[in-house]
Short mmCIF file of C-alpha atoms in Angstrom, two decimals:
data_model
loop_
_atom_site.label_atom_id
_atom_site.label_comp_id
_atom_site.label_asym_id
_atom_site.label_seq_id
_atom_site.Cartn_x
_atom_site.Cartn_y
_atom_site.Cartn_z
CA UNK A 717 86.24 193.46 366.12
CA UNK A 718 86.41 193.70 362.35
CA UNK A 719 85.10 196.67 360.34
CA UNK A 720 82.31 194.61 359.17
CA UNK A 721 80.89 193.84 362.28
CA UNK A 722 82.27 197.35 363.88
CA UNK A 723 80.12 199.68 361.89
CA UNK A 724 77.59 197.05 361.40
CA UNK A 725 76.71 197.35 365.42
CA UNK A 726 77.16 201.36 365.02
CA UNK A 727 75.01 202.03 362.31
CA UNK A 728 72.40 199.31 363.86
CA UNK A 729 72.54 201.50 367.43
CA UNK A 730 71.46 204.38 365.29
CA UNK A 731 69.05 203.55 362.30
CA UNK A 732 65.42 201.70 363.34
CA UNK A 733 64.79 200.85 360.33
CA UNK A 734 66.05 198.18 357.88
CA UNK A 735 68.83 198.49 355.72
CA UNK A 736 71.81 196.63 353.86
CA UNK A 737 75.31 197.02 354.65
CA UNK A 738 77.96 196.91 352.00
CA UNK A 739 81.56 196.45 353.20
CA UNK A 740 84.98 195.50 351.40
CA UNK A 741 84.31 192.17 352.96
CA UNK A 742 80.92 191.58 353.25
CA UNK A 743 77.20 191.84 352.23
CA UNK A 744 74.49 192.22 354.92
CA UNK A 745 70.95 193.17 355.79
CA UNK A 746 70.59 194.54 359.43
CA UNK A 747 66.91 194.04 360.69
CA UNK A 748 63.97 192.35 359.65
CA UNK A 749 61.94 194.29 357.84
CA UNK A 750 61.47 195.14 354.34
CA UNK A 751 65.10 197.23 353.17
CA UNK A 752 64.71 201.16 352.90
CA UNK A 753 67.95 201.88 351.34
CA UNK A 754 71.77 200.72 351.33
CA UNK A 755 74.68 201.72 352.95
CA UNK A 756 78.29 201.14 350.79
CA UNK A 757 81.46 202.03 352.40
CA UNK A 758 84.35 201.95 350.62
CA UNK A 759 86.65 202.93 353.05
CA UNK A 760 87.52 201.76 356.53
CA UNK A 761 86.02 204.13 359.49
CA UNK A 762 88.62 204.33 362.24
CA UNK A 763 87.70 203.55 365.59
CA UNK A 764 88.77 206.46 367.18
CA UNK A 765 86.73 208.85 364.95
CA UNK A 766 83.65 206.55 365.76
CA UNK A 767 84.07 207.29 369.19
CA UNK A 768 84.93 210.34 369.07
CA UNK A 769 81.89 211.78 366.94
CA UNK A 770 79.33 210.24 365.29
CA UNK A 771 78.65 213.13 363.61
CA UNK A 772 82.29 213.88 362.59
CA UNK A 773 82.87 210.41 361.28
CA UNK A 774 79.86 209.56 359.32
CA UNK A 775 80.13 213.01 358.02
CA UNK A 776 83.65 213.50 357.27
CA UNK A 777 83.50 209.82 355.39
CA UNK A 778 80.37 210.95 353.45
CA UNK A 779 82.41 214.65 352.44
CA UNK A 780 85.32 211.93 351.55
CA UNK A 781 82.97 209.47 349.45
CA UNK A 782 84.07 206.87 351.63
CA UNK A 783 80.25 206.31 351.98
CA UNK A 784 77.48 205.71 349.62
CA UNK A 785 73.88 205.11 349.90
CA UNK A 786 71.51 204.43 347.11
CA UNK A 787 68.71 206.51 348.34
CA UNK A 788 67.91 210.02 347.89
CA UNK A 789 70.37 211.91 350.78
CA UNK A 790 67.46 213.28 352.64
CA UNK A 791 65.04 210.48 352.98
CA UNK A 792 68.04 208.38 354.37
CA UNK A 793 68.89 210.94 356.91
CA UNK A 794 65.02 211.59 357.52
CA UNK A 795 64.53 208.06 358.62
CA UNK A 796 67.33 208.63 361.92
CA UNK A 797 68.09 212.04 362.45
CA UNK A 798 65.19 211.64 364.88
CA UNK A 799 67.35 209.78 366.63
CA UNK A 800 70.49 212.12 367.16
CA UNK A 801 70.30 211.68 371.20
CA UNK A 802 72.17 208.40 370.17
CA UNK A 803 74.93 209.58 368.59
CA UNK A 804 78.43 209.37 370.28
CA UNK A 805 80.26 212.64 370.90
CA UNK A 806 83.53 212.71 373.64
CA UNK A 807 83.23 216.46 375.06
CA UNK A 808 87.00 216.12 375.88
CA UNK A 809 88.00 215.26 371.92
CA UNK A 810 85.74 217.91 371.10
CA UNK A 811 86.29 221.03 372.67
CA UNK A 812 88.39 222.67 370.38
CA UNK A 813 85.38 222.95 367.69
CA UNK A 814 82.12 222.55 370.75
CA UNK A 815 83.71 225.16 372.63
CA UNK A 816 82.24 228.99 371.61
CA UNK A 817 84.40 232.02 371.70
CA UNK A 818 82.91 235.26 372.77
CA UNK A 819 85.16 237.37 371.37
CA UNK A 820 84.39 239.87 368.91
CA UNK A 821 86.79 239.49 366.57
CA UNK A 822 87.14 236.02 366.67
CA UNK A 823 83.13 235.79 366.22
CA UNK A 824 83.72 238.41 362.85
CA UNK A 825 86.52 235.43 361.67
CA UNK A 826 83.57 232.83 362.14
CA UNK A 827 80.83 234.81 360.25
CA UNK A 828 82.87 235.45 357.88
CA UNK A 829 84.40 232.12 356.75
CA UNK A 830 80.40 230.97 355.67
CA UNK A 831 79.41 234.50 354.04
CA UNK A 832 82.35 235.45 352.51
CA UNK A 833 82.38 232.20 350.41
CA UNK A 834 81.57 234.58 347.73
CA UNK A 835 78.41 236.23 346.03
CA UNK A 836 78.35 233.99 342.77
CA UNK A 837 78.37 230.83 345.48
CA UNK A 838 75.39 231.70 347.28
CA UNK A 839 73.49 232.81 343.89
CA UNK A 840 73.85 229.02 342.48
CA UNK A 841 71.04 228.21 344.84
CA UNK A 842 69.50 230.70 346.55
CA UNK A 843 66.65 232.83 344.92
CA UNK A 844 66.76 236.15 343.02
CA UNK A 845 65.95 238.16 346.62
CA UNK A 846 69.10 235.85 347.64
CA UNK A 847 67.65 235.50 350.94
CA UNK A 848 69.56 232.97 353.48
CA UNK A 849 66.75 231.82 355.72
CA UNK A 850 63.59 230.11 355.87
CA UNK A 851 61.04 231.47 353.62
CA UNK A 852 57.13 231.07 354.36
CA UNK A 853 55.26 228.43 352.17
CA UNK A 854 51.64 230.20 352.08
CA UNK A 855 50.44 227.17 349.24
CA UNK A 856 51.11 224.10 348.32
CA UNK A 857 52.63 225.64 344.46
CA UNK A 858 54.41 228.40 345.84
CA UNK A 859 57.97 229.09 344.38
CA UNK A 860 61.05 229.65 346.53
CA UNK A 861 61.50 233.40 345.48
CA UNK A 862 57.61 233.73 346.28
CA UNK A 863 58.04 232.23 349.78
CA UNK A 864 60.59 234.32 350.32
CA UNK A 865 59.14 237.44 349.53
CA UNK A 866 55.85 236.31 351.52
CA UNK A 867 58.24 235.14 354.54
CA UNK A 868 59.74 239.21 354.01
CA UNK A 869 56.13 240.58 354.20
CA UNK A 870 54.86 238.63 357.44
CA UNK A 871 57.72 240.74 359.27
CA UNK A 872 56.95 243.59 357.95
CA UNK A 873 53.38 242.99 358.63
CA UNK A 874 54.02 242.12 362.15
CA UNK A 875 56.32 245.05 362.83
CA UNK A 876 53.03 247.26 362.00
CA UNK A 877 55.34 250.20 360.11
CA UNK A 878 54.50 253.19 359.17
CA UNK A 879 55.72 255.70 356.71
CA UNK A 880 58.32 257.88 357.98
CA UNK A 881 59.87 255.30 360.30
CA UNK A 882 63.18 254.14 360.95
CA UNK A 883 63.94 250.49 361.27
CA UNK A 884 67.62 248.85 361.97
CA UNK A 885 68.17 244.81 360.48
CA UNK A 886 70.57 243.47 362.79
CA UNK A 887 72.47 240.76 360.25
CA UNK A 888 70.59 242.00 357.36
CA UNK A 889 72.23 239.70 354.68
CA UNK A 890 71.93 240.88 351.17
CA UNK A 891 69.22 243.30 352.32
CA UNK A 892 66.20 242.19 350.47
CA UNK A 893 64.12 242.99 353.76
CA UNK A 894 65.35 246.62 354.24
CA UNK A 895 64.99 246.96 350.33
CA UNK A 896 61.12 245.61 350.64
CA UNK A 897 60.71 247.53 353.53
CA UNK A 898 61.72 251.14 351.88
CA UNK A 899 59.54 250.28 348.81
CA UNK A 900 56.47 249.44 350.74
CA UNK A 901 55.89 251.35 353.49
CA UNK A 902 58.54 254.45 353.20
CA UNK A 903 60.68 254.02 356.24
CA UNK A 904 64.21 254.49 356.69
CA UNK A 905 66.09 251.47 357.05
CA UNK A 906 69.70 250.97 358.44
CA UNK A 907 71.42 247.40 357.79
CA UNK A 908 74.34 246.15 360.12
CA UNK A 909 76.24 242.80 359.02
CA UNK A 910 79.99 241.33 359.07
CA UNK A 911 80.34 239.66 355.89
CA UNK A 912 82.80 241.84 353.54
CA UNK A 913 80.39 240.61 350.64
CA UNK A 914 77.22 241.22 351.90
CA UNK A 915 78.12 244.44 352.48
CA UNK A 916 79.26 245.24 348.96
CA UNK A 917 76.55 243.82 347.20
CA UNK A 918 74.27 245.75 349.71
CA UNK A 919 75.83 248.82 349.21
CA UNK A 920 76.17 248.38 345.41
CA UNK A 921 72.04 248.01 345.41
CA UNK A 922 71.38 251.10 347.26
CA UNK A 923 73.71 253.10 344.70
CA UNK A 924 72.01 251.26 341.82
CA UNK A 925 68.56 252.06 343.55
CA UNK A 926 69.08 255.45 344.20
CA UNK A 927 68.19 254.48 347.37
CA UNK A 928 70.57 256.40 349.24
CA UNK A 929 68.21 258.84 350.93
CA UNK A 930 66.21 255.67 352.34
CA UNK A 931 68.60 253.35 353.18
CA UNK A 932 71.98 252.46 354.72
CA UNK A 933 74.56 249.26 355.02
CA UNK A 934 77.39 249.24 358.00
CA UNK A 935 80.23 246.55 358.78
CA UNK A 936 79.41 246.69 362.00
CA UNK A 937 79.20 244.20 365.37
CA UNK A 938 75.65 244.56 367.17
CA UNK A 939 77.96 245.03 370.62
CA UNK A 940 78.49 248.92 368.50
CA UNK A 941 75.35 249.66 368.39
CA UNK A 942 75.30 251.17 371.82
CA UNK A 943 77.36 253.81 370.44
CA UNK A 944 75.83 254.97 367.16
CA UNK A 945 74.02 257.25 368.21
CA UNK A 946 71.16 256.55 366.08
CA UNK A 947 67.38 255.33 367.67
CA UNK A 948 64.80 253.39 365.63
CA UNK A 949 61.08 252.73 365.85
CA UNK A 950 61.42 249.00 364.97
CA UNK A 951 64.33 246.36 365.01
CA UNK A 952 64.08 243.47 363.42
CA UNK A 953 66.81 240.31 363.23
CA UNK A 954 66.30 237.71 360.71
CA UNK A 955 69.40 234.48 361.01
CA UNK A 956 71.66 236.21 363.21
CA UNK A 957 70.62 235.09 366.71
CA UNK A 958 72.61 231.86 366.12
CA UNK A 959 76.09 233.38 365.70
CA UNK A 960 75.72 235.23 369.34
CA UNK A 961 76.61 232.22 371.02
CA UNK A 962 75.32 231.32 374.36
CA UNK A 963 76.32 233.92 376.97
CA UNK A 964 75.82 236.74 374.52
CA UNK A 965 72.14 236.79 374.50
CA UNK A 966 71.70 238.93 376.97
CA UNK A 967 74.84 241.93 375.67
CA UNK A 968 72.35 241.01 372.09
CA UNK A 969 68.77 241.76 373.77
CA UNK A 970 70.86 245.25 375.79
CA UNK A 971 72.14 246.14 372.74
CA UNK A 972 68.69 246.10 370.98
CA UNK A 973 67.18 247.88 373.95
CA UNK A 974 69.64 250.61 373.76
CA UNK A 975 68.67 251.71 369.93
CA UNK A 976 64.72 250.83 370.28
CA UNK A 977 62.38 253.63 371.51
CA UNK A 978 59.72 253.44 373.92
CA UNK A 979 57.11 251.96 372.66
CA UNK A 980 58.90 249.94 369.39
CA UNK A 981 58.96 246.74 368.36
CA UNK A 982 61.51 244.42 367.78
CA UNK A 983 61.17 241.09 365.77
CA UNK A 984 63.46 237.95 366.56
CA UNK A 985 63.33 235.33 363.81
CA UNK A 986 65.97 232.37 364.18
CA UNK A 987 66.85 228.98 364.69
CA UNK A 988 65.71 227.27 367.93
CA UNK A 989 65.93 224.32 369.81
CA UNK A 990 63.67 222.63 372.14
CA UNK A 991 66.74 222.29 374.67
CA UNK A 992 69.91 224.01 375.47
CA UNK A 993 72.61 222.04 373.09
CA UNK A 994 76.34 222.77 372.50
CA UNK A 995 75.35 222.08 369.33
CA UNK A 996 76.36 219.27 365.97
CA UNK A 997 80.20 218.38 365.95
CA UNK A 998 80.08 218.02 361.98
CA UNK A 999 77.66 221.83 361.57
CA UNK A 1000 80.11 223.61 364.00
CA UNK A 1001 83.34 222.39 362.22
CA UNK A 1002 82.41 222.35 358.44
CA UNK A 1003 79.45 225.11 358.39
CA UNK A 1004 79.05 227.16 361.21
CA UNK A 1005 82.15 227.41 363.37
CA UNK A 1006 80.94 229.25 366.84
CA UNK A 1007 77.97 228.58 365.70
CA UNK A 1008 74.96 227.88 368.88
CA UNK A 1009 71.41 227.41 368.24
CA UNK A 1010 69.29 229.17 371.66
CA UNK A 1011 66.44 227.02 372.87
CA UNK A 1012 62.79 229.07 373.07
CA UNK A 1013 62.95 228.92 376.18
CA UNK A 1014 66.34 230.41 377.26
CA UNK A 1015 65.57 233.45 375.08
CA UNK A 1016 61.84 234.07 376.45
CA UNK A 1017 63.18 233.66 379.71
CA UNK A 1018 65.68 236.88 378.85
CA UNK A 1019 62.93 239.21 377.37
CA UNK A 1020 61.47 240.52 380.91
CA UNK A 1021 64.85 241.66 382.31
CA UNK A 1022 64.70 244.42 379.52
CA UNK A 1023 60.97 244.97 379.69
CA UNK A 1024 60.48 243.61 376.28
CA UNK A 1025 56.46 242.42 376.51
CA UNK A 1026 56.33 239.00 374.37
CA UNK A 1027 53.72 240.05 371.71
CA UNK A 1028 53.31 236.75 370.14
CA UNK A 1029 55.81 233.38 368.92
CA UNK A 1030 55.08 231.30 366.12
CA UNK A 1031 56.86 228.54 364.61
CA UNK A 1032 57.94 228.04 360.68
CA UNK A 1033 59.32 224.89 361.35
CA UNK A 1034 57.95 223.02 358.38
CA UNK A 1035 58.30 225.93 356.39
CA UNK A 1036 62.06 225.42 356.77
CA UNK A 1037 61.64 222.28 355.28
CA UNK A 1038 60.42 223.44 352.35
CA UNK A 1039 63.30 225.72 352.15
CA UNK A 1040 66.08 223.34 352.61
CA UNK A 1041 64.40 221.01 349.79
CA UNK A 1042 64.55 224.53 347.92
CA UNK A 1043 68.06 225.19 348.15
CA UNK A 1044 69.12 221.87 347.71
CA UNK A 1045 67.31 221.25 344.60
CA UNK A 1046 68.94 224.36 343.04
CA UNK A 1047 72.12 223.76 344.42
CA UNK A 1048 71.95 219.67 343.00
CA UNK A 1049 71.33 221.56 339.36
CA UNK A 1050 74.26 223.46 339.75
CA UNK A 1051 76.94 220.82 341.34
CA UNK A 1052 79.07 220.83 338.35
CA UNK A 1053 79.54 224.42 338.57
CA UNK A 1054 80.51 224.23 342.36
CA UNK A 1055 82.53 220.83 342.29
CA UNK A 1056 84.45 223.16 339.18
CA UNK A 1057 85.16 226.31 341.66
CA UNK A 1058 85.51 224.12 344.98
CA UNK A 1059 86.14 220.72 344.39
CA UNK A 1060 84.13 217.52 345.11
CA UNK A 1061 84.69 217.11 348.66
CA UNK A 1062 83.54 220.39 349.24
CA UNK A 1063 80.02 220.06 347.14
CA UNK A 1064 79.77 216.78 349.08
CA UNK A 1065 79.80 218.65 352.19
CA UNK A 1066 77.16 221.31 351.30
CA UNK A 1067 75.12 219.04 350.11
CA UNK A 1068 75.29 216.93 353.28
CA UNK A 1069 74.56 219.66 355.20
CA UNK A 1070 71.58 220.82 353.49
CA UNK A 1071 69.82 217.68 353.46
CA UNK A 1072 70.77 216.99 357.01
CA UNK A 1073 69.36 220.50 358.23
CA UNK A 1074 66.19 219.51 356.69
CA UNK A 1075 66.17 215.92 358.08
CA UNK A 1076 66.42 217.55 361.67
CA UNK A 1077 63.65 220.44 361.06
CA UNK A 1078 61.88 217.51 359.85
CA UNK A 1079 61.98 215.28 362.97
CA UNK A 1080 62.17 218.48 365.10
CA UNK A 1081 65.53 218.04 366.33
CA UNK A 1082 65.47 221.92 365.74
CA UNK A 1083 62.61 224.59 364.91
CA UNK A 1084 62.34 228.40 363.84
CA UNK A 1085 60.52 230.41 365.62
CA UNK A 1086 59.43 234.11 365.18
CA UNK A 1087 59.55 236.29 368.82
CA UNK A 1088 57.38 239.80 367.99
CA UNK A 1089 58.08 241.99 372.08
CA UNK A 1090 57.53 245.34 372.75
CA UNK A 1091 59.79 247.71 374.46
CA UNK A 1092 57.60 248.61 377.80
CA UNK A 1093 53.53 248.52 377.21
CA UNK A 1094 52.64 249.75 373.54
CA UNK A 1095 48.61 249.83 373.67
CA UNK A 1096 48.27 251.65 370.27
CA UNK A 1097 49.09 248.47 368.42
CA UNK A 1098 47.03 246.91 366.23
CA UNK A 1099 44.80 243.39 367.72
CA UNK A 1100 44.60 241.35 365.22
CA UNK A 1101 47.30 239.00 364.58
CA UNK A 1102 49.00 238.55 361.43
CA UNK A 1103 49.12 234.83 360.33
#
């Protein structure tokens, strides 16, 4: 079969819509309605990559610009990421990158090879909290720094804190919640993470702050936590769930149970699926090595077996959305400065990856979802919910 007709009949199987095909040797329209975009490729896919991944190959030729389209990134990938159940993947070709290590030090490698890109990467595009998760979209107008602040104070809210308390972010990041947290409501917050720069520019704020009697950063795995010593009246986790990996969730929900008090509340905000999924070949190679996104379910199913009393879930799906368009539209105004530091292949690749995790929120290939439990029966809590 010829290339032409060879990723013709792939990309056919995939996309439901109409669309040209543009080939070394060949010009072609591939159903029969009205065109929503074009496809160029400029260099021949082999046929082993096709079958091995769909994702891999359409990805990797896209990071090479071996692939073109004359559409808007997003709205081409919005029109069949739906449709991801199609896609080719050979388990045996793939189990070097599907396959999830446990380990913790090999887990601390993985982190650390996507946060420890470096500080002045991740403030291209981010906002001035530089917060690295989905933000919350109260308005139609509302900026990405606002939405991420608002997204920071429906925690809070939720956790119901008081002055005087202590609170532990598990994965805090760059520690905008902890900061927020300390500055609103008085507690005492303690930050655990991996990455080497987090944890600088963490630590640097506190010093700047003055914050020192308030607030504290460790490099530190969650699996320690059992032996710190320290116990908090809320826990929160904001992004971290996903780097667990699946046969970790319950060591992650014991270690939690072993810092919480009686009574305290714990907040799980992260990535979710509606099924249990070894997860994207191209996300767990490029972006995320180790990287496993839990399904609702598997996690709510956990909660009981450490008496954690499921408080409330909500979804922020489409509020991810938002996000992604966020980031990419900063990170689009700053290419030139990233292509300059990391090369073209490698802007090509974050930008795929941006518009493809908002494709798949989109077509709800994956969610977010916010789990609020209690540790045993708390009946001094507040009733109203927080929305």
């Amino acid at each position: 079969m010829s290339q032409k007709n060879r990723i013709s009949q792939y990309l056919q199987d995939l996309i439901p819509v109409t669309f040209a095909l543009e080939t070394a040797e060949e010009f072609q329209v591939i159903g029969s309605g009205p065109v929503q975009f074009k496809v160029r490729v400029r260099q021949e896919i082999p046929k082993k990559e096709l079958v091995r991944s769909t994702s891999l190959a359409l990805g990797e030729a896209y990071m090479r610009g071996d692939i073109e389209v004359d559409r808007d990134l997003y709205e081409v990938l919005d029109l069949f990421l739906g449709n991801m159940e199609r896609f080719r993947r050979s388990p045996h070709a793939l189990k070097g990158i599907l396959n999830t290590s446990l380990d913790m030090t090999k887990q601390k490698e993985e982190v650390s090879s996507h946060y420890d890109i470096g500080n002045d990467f991740y403030e291209l595009w981010l906002d001035e909290t530089m917060s690295y998760s989905c933000g919350y979209f109260a308005h139609t107008g509302t900026s990405l720094f606002e939405a991420q602040v608002a997204k920071v104070d429906h925690i809070l809210e939720k956790l119901q804190l008081k002055e005087g308390m202590k609170l532990l972010d598990i994965g805090c990041g760059w520690g905008f919640l902890l900061k927020r947290a300390a500055e609103r409501y008085g507690v005492r917050g303690v930050g655990i993470t991996l990455s080497e720069e987090q944890y600088r520019r963490f630590s640097r704020d506190i010093k700047e702050g003055r914050l020192q009697e308030m607030l504290e950063v460790h490099k530190m795995d969650y699996r320690e936590l059992a032996k710190c010593g320290m116990k908090f009246d809320r826990v929160v986790s904001v992004g971290m769930l996903e780097h667990v990996g699946r046969g970790n969730y319950g060591r992650f929900l014991a270690s939690v149970d072993e810092v919480l008090r009686p009574g305290g509340l714990f907040l799980l905000h992260y990535i979710s699926a509606l099924k249990e999924h070894s997860g994207d070949p191209f996300i767990r190679k490029y972006i995320f090595p180790g990287g496993v996104i839990p399904s609702l379910r598997e996690i709510i199913s956990l909660l009981p077996d450490y008496q954690f009393y499921t408080l409330d879930v909500e979804s922020l799906r489409m509020h991810y959305v938002r996000t992604l368009q966020c980031w990419r539209e900063n990170f689009l105004k700053n290419r030139e400065k990233v292509v300059e530091k990391y090369g073209e292949e490698f802007a090509r690749m974050w930008e795929l990856y941006l518009a493809s995790c908002a494709a798949t929120f989109h077509n709800g290939v994956i969610d977010l979802h916010q789990i609020l439990v209690s540790k045993g029966v708390n009946n001094e809590l507040g009733m109203r919910r927080v929305v």
